[in-house]
PDB file of C-alpha atoms in Angstrom:
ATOM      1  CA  UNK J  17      78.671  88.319  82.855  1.00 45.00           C
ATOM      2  CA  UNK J  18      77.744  90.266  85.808  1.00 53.00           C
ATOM      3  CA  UNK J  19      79.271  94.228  85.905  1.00 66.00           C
ATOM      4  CA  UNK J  20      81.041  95.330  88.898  1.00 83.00           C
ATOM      5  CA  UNK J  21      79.947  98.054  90.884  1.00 90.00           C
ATOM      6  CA  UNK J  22      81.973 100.571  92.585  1.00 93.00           C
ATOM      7  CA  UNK J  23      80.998 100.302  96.320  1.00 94.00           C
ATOM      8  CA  UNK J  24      80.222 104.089  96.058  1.00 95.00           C
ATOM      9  CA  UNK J  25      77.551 103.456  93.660  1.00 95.00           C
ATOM     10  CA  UNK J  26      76.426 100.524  95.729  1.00 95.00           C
ATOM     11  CA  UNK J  27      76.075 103.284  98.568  1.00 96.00           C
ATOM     12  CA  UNK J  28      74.270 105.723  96.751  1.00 96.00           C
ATOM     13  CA  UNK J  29      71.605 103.540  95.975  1.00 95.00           C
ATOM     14  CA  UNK J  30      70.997 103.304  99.679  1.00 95.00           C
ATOM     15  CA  UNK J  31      70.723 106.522 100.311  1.00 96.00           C
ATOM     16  CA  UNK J  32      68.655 107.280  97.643  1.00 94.00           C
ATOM     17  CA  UNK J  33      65.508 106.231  98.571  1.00 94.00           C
ATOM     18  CA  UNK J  34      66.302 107.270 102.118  1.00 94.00           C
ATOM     19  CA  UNK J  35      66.507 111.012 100.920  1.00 93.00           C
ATOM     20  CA  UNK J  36      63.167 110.615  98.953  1.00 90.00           C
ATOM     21  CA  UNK J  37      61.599 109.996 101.634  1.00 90.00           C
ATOM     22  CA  UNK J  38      62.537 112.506 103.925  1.00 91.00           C
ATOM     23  CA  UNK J  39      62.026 114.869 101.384  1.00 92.00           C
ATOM     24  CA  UNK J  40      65.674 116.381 101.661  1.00 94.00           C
ATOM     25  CA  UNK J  41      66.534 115.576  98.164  1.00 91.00           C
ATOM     26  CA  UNK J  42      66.838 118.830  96.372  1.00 93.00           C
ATOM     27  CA  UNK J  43      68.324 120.213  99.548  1.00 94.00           C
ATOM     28  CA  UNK J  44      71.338 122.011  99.499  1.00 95.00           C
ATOM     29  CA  UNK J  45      74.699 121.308 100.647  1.00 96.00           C
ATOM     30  CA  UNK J  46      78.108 122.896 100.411  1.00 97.00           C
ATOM     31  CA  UNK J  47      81.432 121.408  99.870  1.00 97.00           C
ATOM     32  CA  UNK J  48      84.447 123.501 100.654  1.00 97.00           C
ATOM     33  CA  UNK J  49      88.252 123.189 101.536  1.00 97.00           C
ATOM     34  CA  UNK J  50      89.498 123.835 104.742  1.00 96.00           C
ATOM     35  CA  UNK J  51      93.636 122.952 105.465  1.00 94.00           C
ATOM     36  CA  UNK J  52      92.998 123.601 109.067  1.00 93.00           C
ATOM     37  CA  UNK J  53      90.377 120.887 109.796  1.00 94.00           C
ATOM     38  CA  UNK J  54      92.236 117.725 111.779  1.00 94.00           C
ATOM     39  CA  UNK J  55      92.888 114.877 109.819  1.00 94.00           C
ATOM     40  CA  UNK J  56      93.029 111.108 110.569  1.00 97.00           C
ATOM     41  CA  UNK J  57      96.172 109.576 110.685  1.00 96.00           C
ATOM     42  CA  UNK J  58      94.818 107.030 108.169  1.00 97.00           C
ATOM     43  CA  UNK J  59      93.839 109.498 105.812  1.00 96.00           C
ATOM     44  CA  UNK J  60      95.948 111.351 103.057  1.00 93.00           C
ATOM     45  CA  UNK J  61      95.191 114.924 100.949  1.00 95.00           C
ATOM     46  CA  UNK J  62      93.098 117.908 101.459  1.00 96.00           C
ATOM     47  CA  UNK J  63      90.277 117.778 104.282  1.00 97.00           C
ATOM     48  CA  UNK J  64      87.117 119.235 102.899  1.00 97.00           C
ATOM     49  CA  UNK J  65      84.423 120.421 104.745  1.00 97.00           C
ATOM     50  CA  UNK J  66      80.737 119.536 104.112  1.00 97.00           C
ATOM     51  CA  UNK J  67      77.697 121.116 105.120  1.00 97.00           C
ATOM     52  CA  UNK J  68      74.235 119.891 105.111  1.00 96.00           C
ATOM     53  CA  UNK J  69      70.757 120.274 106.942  1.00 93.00           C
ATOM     54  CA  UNK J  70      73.019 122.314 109.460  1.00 91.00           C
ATOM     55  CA  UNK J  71      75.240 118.842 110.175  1.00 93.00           C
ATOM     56  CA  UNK J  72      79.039 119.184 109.176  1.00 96.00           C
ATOM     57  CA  UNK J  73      81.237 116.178 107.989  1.00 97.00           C
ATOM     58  CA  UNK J  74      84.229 115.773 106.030  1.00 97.00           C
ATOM     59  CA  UNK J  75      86.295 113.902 103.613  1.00 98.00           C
ATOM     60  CA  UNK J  76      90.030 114.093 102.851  1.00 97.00           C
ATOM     61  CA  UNK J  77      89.934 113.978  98.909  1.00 95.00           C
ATOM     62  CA  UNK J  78      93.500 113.982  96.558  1.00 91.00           C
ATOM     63  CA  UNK J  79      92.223 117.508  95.089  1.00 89.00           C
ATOM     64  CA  UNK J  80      90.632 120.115  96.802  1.00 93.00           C
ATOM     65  CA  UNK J  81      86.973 120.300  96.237  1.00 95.00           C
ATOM     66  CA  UNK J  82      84.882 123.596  96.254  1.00 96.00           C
ATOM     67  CA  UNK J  83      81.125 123.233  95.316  1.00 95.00           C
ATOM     68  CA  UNK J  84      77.638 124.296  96.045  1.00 96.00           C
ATOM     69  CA  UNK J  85      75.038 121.478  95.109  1.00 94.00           C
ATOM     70  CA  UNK J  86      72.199 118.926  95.829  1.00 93.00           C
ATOM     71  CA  UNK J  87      72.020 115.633  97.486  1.00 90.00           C
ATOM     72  CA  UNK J  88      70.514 114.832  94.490  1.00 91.00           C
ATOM     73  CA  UNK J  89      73.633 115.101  92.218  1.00 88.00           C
ATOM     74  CA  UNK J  90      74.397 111.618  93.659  1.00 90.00           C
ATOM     75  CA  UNK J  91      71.037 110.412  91.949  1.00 87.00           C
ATOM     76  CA  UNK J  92      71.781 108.107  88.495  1.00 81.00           C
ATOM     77  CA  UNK J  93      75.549 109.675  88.221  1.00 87.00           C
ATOM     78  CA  UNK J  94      77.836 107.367  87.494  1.00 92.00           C
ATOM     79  CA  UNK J  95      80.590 108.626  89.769  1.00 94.00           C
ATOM     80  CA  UNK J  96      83.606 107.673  87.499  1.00 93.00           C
ATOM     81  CA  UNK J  97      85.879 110.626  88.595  1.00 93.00           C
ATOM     82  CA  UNK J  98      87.248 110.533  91.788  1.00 92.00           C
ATOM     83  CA  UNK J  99      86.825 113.709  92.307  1.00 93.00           C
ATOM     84  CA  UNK J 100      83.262 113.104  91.946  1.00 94.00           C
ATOM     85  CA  UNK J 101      83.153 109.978  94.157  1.00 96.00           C
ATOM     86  CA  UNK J 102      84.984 112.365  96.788  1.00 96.00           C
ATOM     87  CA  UNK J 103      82.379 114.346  96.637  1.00 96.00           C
ATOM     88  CA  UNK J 104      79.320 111.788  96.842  1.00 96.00           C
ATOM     89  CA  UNK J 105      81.437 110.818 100.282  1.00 97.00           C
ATOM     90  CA  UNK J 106      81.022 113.789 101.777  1.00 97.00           C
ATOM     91  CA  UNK J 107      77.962 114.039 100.753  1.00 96.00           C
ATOM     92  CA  UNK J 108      77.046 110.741 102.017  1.00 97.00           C
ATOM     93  CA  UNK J 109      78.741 111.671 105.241  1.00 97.00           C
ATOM     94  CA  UNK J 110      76.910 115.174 105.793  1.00 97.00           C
ATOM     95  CA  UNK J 111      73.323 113.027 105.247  1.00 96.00           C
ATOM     96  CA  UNK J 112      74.055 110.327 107.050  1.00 96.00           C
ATOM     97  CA  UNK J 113      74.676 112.637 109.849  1.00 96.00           C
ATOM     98  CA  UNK J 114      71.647 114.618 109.237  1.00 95.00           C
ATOM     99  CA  UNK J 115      69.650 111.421 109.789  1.00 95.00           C
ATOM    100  CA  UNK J 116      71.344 110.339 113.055  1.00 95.00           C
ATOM    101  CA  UNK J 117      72.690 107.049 111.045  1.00 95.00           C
ATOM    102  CA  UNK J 118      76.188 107.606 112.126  1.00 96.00           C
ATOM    103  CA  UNK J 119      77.809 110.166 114.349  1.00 94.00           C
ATOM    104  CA  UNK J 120      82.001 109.709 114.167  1.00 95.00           C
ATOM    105  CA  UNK J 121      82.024 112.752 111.218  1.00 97.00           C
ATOM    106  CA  UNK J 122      85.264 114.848 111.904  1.00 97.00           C
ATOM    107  CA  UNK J 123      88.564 113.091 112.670  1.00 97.00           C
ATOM    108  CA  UNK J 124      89.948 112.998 116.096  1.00 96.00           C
ATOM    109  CA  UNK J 125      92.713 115.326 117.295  1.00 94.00           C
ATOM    110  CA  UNK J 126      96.152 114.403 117.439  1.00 94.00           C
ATOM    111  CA  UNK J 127      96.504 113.267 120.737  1.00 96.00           C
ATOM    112  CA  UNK J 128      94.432 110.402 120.279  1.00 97.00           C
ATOM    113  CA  UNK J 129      96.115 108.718 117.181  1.00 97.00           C
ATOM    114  CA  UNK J 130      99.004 106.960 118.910  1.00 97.00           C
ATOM    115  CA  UNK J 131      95.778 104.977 121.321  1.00 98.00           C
ATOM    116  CA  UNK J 132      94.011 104.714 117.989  1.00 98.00           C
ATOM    117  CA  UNK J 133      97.049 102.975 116.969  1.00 97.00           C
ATOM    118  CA  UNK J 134      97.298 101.005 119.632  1.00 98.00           C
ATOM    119  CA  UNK J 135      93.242 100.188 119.493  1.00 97.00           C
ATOM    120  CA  UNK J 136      93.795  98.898 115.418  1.00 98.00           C
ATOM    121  CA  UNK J 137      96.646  96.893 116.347  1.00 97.00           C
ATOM    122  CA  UNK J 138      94.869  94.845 118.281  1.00 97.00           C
ATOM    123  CA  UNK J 139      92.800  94.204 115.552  1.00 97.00           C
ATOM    124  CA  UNK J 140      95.114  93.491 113.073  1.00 97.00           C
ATOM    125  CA  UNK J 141      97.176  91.246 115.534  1.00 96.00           C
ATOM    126  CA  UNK J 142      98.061  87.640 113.846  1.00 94.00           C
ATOM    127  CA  UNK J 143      96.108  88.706 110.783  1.00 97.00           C
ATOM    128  CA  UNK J 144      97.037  89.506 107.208  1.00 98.00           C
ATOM    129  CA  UNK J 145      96.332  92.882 105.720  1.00 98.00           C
ATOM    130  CA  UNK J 146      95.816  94.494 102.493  1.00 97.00           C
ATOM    131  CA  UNK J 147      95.486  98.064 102.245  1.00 97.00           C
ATOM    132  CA  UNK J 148      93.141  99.678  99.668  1.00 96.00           C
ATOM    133  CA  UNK J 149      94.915 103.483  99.771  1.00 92.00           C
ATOM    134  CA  UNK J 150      98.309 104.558 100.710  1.00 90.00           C
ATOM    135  CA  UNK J 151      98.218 104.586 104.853  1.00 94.00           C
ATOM    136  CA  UNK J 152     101.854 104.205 105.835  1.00 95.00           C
ATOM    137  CA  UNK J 153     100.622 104.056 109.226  1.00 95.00           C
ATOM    138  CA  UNK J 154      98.832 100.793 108.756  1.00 97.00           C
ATOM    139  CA  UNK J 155     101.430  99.457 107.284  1.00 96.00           C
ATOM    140  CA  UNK J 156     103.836 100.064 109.443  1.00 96.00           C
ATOM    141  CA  UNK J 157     101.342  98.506 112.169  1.00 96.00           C
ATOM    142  CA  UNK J 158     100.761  95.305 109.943  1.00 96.00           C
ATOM    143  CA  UNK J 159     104.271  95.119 109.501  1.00 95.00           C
ATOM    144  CA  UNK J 160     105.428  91.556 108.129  1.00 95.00           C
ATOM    145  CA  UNK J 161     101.708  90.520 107.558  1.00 97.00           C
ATOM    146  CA  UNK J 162     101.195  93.013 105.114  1.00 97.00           C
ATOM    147  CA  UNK J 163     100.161  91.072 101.442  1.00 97.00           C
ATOM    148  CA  UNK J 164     100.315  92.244  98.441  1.00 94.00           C
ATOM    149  CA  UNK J 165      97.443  90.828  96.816  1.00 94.00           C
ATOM    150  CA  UNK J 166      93.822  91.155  98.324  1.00 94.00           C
ATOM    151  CA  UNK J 167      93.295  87.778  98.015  1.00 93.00           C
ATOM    152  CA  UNK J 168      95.607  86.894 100.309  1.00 95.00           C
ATOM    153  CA  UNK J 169      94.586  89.377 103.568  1.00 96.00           C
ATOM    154  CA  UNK J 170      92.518  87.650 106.255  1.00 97.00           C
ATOM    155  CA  UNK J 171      91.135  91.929 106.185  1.00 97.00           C
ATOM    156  CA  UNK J 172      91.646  94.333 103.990  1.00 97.00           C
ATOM    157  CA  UNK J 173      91.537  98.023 104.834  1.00 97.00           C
ATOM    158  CA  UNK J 174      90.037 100.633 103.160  1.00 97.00           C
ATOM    159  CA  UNK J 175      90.515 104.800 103.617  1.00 97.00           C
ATOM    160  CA  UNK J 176      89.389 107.569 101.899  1.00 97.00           C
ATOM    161  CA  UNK J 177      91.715 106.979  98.707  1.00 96.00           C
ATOM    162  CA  UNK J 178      90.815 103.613  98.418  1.00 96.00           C
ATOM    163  CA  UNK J 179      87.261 103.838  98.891  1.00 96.00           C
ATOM    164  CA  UNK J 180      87.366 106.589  95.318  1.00 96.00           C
ATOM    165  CA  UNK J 181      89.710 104.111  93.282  1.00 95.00           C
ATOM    166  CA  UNK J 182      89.292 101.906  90.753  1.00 94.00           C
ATOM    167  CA  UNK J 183      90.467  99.355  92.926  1.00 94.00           C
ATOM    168  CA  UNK J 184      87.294  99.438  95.245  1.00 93.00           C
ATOM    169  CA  UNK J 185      85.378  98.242  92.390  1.00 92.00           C
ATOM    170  CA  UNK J 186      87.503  94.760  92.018  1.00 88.00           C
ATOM    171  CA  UNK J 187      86.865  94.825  95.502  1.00 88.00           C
ATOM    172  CA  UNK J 188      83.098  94.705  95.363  1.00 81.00           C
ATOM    173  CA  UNK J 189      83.275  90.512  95.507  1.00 83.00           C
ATOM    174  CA  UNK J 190      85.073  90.109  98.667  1.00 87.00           C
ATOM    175  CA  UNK J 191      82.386  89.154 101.745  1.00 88.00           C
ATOM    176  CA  UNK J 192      82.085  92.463 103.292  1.00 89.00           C
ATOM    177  CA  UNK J 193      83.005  90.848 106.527  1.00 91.00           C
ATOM    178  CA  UNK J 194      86.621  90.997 105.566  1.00 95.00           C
ATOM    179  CA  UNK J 195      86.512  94.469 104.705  1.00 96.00           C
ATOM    180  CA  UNK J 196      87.286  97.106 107.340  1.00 97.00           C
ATOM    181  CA  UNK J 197      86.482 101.143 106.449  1.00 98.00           C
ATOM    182  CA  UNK J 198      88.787 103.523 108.296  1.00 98.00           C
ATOM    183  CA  UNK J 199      88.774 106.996 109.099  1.00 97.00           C
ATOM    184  CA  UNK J 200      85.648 109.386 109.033  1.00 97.00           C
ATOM    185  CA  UNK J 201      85.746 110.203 105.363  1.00 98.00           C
ATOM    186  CA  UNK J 202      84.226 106.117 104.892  1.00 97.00           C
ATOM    187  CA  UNK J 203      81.749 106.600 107.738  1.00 98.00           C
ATOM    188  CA  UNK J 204      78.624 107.442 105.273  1.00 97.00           C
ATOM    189  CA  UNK J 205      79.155 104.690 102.713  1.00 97.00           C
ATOM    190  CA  UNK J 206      80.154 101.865 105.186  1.00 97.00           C
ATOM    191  CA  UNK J 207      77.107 102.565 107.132  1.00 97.00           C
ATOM    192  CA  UNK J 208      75.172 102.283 103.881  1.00 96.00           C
ATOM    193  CA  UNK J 209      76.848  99.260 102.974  1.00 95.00           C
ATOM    194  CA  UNK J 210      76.442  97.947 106.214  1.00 94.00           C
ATOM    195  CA  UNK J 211      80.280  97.208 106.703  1.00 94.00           C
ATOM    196  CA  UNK J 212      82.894  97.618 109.655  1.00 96.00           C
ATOM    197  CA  UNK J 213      83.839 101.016 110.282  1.00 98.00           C
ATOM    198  CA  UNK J 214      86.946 101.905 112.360  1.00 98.00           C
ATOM    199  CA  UNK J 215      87.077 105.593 113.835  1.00 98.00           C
ATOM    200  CA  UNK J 216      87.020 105.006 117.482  1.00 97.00           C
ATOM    201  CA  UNK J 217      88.109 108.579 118.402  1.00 97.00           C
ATOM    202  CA  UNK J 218      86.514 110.211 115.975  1.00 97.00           C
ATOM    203  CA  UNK J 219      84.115 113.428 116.936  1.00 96.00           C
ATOM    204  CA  UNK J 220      80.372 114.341 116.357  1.00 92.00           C
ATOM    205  CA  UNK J 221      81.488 117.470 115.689  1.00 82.00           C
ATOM    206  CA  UNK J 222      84.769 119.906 115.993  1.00 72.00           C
ATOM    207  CA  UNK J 223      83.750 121.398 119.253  1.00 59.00           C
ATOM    208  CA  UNK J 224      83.507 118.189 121.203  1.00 43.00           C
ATOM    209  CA  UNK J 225      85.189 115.001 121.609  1.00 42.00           C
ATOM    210  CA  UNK J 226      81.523 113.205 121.830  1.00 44.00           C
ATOM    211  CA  UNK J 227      81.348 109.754 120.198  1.00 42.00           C
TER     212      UNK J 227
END
C-alpha cells in the first residue's frame, strides 16, 4: 500500500534541492504576526508576515505565528501540525519569491475583491466545486453547484486552511488539473507542485499593485 503525502511535504521536497543549490539553506528568515496586513477575501485567520533574503510574503494561518528560523527547518520535518505546515507556507512563499519563481505574495486590497469575484466566477461557471477550507465567499459564488464530496467537483478549491489540513492529504490522488490554489498564502507550494494558482490581484509587494 502506497502512503499518502500531504501536498506540503510534496512541496518541500521541491524546494529542497532548489535551496541547496543556491546555497540559501541555513539562511534566516522571520515569521511574525501582523493584524494590519490585507487579507484575501478567500482567506480566513491571522495574516503573518514573512521575511526572507530581503523578499516579504505572507500566509493567513488559524493561530498566530511568531518565529525566527531557517529555510532549512522545512528539511526531513514531517510537518504534522498545522501550525507547522503554516509555517513551511510562508516559508515556501518568502523563497519562492526570493528566487523570482512567483511574484503574487501579499493579497490585494479591498477594492479589488468584488472584480476578483467576478474574475473566479467565470471560472467556476457551469462547474461543480468542492472547497478544501472554509471560504464562504466561494461558496456563495458556486452557489447550487457546490458538492459535498470531492469526488464529485469538476474543481476543487483549495485556500490557506485547506492547503494545512488533513484533508489535503486525501487529496493528494486527484489529477492536479482539477485542483485550483487560491489566495497568496498557496502561491509557494502550488508553484512547487506545479498546480493552478488563482490570485489575479494579488501584489509583489505592499507598496505596489505590480503583478
Amino acid at each position: 500500500m502506497v502512503t499518502q503525502m500531504h501536498p506540503m511535504n510534496k512541496a518541500v521536497q521541491a524546494l529542497v534541492p532548489m535551496m541547496e543549490e543556491c546555497g540559501i539553506a541555513e539562511s534566516p528568515v522571520l515569521l511574525t504576526p501582523d493584524y494590519d496586513l490585507p487579507k484575501c477575501a478567500y482567506e480566513r485567520g491571522v495574516p503573518v508576515q514573512v521575511l526572507f533574503g530581503g523578499r516579504s510574503a505572507v500566509f493567513v494561518s488559524d493561530e498566530p505565528i511568531k518565529a525566527t528560523t531557517k529555510a532549512s527547518f522545512m528539511t526531513g520535518s514531517s510537518l504534522k501540525k498545522s501550525a507547522q505546515r503554516a509555517a513551511a507556507g510562508g516559508i515556501m512563499n518568502a523563497v519562492s519569491g526570493f528566487l523570482c519563481t512567483v511574484r503574487k505574495l501579499h493579497a490585494c486590497t479591498q477594492t479589488d475583491h468584488a472584480p476578483c469575484r467576478d474574475e473566479l466566477a467565470k471560472i467556476l461557471k457551469s462547474k461543480h466545486v468542492y472547497c478544501c477550507g472554509d471560504m464562504p465567499d466561494v461558496k456563495k459564488i458556486a452557489g447550487n453547484s457546490l458538492v459535498d464530496k470531492p469526488e464529485e467537483a469538476d474543481i476543487i478549491i483549495m485556500n490557506n486552511e485547506g492547503i494545512i489540513s488533513d484533508e489535503a492529504t486525501l487529496l493528494s490522488d486527484i489529477p492536479s488539473e482539477k485542483i485550483l490554489y487560491v489566495g497568496p498564502s498557496t502561491v509557494g507550494t502550488a508553484k512547487l507542485l506545479q498546480c493552478e494558482h488563482f490570485c489575479p490581484f494579488g501584489r509583489a509587494n505592499l507598496q505596489t499593485s505590480e503583478d
